[in-house]
XYZ file of C-alpha atoms in Angstrom:
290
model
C -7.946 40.067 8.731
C -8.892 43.505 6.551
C -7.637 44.807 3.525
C -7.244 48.371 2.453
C -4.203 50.484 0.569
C -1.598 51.539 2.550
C -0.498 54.938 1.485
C 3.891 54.795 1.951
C 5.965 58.124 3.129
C 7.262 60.119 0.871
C 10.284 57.567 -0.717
C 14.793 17.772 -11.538
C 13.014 16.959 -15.221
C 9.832 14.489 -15.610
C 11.986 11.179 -16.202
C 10.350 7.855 -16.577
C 10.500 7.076 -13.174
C 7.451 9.561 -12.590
C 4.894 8.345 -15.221
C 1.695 10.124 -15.514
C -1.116 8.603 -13.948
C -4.777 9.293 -14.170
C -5.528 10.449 -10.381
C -8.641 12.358 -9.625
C -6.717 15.106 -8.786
C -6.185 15.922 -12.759
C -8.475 17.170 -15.713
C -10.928 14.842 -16.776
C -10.580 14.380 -20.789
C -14.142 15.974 -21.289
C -13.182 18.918 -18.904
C -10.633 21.036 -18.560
C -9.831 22.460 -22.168
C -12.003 25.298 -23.760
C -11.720 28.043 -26.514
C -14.368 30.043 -25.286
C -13.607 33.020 -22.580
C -13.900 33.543 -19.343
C -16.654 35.016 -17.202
C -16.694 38.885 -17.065
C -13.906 40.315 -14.864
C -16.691 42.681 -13.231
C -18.586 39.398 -11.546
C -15.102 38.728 -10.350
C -14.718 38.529 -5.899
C -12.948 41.549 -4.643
C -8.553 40.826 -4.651
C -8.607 41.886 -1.169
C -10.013 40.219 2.553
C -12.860 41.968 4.349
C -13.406 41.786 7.945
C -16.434 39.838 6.751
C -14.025 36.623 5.890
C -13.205 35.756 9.587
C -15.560 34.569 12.315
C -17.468 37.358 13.965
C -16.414 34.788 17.590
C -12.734 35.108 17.917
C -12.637 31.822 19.753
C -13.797 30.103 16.169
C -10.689 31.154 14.719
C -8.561 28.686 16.420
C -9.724 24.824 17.381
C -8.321 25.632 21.025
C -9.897 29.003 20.952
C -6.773 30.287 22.377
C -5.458 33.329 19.865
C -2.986 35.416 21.935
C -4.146 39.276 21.162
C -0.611 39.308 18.994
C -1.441 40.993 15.316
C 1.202 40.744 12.500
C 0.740 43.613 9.679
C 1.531 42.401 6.305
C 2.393 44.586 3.590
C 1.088 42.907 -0.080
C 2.060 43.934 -3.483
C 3.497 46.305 -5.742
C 0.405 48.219 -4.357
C 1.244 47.940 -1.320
C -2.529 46.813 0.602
C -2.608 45.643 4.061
C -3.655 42.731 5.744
C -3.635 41.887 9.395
C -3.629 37.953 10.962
C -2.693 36.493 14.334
C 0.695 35.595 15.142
C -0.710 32.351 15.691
C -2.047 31.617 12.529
C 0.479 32.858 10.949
C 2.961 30.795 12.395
C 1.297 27.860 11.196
C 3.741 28.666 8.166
C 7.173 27.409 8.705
C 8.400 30.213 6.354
C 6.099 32.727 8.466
C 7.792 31.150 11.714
C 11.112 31.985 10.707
C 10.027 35.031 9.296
C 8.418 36.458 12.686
C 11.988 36.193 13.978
C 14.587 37.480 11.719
C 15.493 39.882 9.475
C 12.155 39.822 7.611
C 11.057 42.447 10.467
C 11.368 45.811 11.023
C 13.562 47.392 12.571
C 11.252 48.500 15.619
C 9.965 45.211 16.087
C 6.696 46.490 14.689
C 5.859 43.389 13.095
C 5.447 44.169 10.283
C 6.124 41.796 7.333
C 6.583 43.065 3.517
C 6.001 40.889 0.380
C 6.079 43.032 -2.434
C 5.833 39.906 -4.857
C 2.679 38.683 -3.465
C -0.586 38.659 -4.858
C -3.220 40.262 -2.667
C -5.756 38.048 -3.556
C -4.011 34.764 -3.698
C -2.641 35.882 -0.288
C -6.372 36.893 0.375
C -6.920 32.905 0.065
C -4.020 31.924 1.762
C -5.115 33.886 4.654
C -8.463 32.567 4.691
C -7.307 29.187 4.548
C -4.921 29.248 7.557
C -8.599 30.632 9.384
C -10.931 28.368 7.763
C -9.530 25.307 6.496
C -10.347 26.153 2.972
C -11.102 29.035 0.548
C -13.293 30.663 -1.607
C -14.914 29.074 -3.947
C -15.062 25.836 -1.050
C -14.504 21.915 -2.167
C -18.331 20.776 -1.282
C -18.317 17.354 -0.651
C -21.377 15.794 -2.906
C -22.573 12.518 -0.588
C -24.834 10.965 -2.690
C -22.352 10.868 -5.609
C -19.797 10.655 -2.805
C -17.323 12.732 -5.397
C -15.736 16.388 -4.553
C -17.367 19.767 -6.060
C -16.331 23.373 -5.946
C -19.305 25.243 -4.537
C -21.259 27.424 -7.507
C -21.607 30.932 -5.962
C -24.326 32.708 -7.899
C -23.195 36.316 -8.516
C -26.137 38.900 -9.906
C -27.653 35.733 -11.590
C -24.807 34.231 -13.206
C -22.414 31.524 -11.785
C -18.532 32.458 -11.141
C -16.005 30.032 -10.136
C -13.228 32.373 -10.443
C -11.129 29.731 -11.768
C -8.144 32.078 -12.735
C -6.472 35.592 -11.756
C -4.180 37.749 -13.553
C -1.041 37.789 -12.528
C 1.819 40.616 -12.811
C 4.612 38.462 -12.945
C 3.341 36.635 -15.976
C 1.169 39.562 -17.186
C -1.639 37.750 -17.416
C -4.297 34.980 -16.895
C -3.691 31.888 -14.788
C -5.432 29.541 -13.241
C -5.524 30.640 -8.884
C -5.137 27.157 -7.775
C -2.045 26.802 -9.423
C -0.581 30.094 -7.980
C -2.137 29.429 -4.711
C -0.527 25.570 -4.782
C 3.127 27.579 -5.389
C 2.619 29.807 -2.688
C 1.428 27.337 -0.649
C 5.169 25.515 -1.323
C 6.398 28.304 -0.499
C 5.104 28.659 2.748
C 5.384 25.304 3.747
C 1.578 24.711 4.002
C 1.023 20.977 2.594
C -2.220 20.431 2.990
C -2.560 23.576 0.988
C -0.880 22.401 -1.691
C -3.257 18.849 -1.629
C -6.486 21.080 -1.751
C -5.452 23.549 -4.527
C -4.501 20.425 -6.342
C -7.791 18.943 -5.813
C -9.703 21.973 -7.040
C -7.470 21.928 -10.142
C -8.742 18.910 -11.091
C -12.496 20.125 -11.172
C -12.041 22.905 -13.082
C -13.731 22.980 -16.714
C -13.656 25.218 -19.358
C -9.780 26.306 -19.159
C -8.656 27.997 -22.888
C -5.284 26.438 -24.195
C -3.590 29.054 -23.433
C -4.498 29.794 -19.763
C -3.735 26.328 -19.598
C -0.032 27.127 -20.999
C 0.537 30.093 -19.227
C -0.079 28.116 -15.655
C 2.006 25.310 -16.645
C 4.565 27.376 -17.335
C 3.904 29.246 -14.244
C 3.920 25.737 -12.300
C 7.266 24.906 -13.669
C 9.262 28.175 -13.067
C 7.894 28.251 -9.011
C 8.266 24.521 -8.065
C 11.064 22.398 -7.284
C 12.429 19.988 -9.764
C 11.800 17.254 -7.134
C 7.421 18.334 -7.383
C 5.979 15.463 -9.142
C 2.208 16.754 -8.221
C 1.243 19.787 -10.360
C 3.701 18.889 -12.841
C 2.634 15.846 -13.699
C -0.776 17.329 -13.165
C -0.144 19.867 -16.031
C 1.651 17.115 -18.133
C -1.412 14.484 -17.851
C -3.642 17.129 -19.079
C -2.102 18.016 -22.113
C -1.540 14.284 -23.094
C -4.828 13.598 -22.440
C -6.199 16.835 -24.686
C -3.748 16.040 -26.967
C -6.102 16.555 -29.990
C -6.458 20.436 -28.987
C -3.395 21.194 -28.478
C -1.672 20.001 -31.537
C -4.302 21.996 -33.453
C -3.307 24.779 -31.396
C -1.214 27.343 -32.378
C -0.254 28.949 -28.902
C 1.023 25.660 -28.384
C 3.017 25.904 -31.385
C 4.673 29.299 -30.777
C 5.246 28.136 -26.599
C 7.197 24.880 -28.109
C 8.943 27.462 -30.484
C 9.911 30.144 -27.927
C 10.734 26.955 -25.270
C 12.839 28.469 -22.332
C 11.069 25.877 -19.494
C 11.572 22.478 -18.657
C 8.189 21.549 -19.771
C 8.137 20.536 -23.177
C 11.255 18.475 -22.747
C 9.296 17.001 -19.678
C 6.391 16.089 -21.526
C 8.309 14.281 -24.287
C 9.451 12.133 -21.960
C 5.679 11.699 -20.633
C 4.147 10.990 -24.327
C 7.352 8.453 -24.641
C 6.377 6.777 -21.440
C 2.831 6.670 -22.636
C 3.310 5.425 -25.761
C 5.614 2.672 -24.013
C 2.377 1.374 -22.171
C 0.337 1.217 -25.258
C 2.745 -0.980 -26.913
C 3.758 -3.059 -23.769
C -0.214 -3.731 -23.487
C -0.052 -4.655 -26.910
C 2.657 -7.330 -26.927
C 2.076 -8.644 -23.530
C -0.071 -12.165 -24.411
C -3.637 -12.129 -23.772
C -3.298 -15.229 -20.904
C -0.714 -12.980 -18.953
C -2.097 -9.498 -19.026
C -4.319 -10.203 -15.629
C -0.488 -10.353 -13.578
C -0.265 -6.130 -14.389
């Protein structure tokens, strides 16, 4: 798996039924909301895989250790970088399966796959996940708080968890897990999807608007039918309510509307405020049954 520029020839709503819980898997109320900024973009990981990324042994690529020789070239980007994988790995992907054998192809049967609306390094880390299990910055399991961490990489003395990635379709920042979690529904890769959302849910330090931006950004590449990083996004904002109504890129996003979103999370504060009062009202003898 490499990555270098490839130079072309000349040419369903939130309804009640899906309340808003308080899983692990979302922001914790002291973490997750910030108005400071980011870390520098120049202490930033390179957008692009390295032959450094994959196992030097080609038999640790694969549990079996049985790779057949069979390279896919895939084109990323508006930029157009390359990146090589396995046929194997690759067809891990149901939407990479298919894709191997139609009329995603060339002509030649070079294979050769284009995605001009990918980004190189979210597919960077989808590519290093379908090798490794996991990728960059890793969930580091902490077993003597026997809780989940996102490994602290230190990068010319300051920590970087690279905890968001501009994006051209949006024209700006958003958070990478929730990119990588839609491409990761995309390609069909569940267990994908259950890590990104994991690693959502440890992030800190996330500005309003970034926060906005990749809700948005949730909403417009999921399925009406996701209840994960939805409800992820709309537990968040509930719980950091006192932020956001102070907010005023929350005020303008309500005001321009256009998503699903805000509707969605009236129905969630509605639902919430339903619990507080049926906690209220239910008698003090009867409120071990719930």
């Amino acid at each position: 798996m490499f990555g270098r520029r490839f130079e072309p020839p000349q040419n369903k709503s939130f309804s009640k039924t899906h309340k808003v819980n308080k899983s692990s898997s979302s922001f914790s109320k002291t973490h997750g909301v910030s108005k400071s900024r980011h870390e520098p973009r120049q202490h930033r990981r390179p957008a692009t895989a390295t032959s450094s990324n994959i196992p030097s042994d080609p038999n640790a690529l694969s549990p079996t250790g049985t790779l057949t020789p069979s390279i896919v070239t895939l084109v990323i980007g508006k930029d157009q970088r390359i990146f090589a994988a396995h046929e194997d790995v690759l067809r891990a992907s149901p939407w990479f399966q298919q894709a191997l054998t139609d009329q995603y192809m060339d002509s030649q049967n070079s294979k050769r796959i284009h995605l001009p609306e990918e980004e190189p390094e979210i597919f960077s880390s989808v590519l290093e996940y379908l090798y490794k299990g996991d990728y960059y910055p890793r969930l580091i399991h902490n077993k003597r708080r026997n809780s989940w961490e996102i490994e602290q990489i230190q990068d010319e003395g300051q920590g970087s968890n690279e905890s968001t990635v501009y994006h051209r379709g949006v024209d700006g920042d958003v958070l990478k897990d929730t990119v990588i979690y839609c491409t990761a529904e995309k390609y069909g890769l569940e267990e994908l999807k259950r890590v990104a959302l994991r690693k959502q849910g440890l992030q800190s330090g996330i500005q309003c608007s970034t926060i906005l931006a990749s809700a948005r950004y949730a909403y417009a590449n999921t399925p009406d039918t996701d209840s994960k990083l939805r409800a992820h996004y709309l537990a968040l904002i509930i719980r950091s309510r006192s932020t956001f109504k102070r907010s005023g890129t929350m005020q303008l996003e309500m005001f321009n509307g256009g998503t699903q979103l805000f509707f969605d999370l009236f129905v969630a504060l509605c639902n919430h405020v339903d619990d507080i009062s049926s906690a209220q009202n239910t008698p003090r003898s009867n409120r071990h049954f719930f």
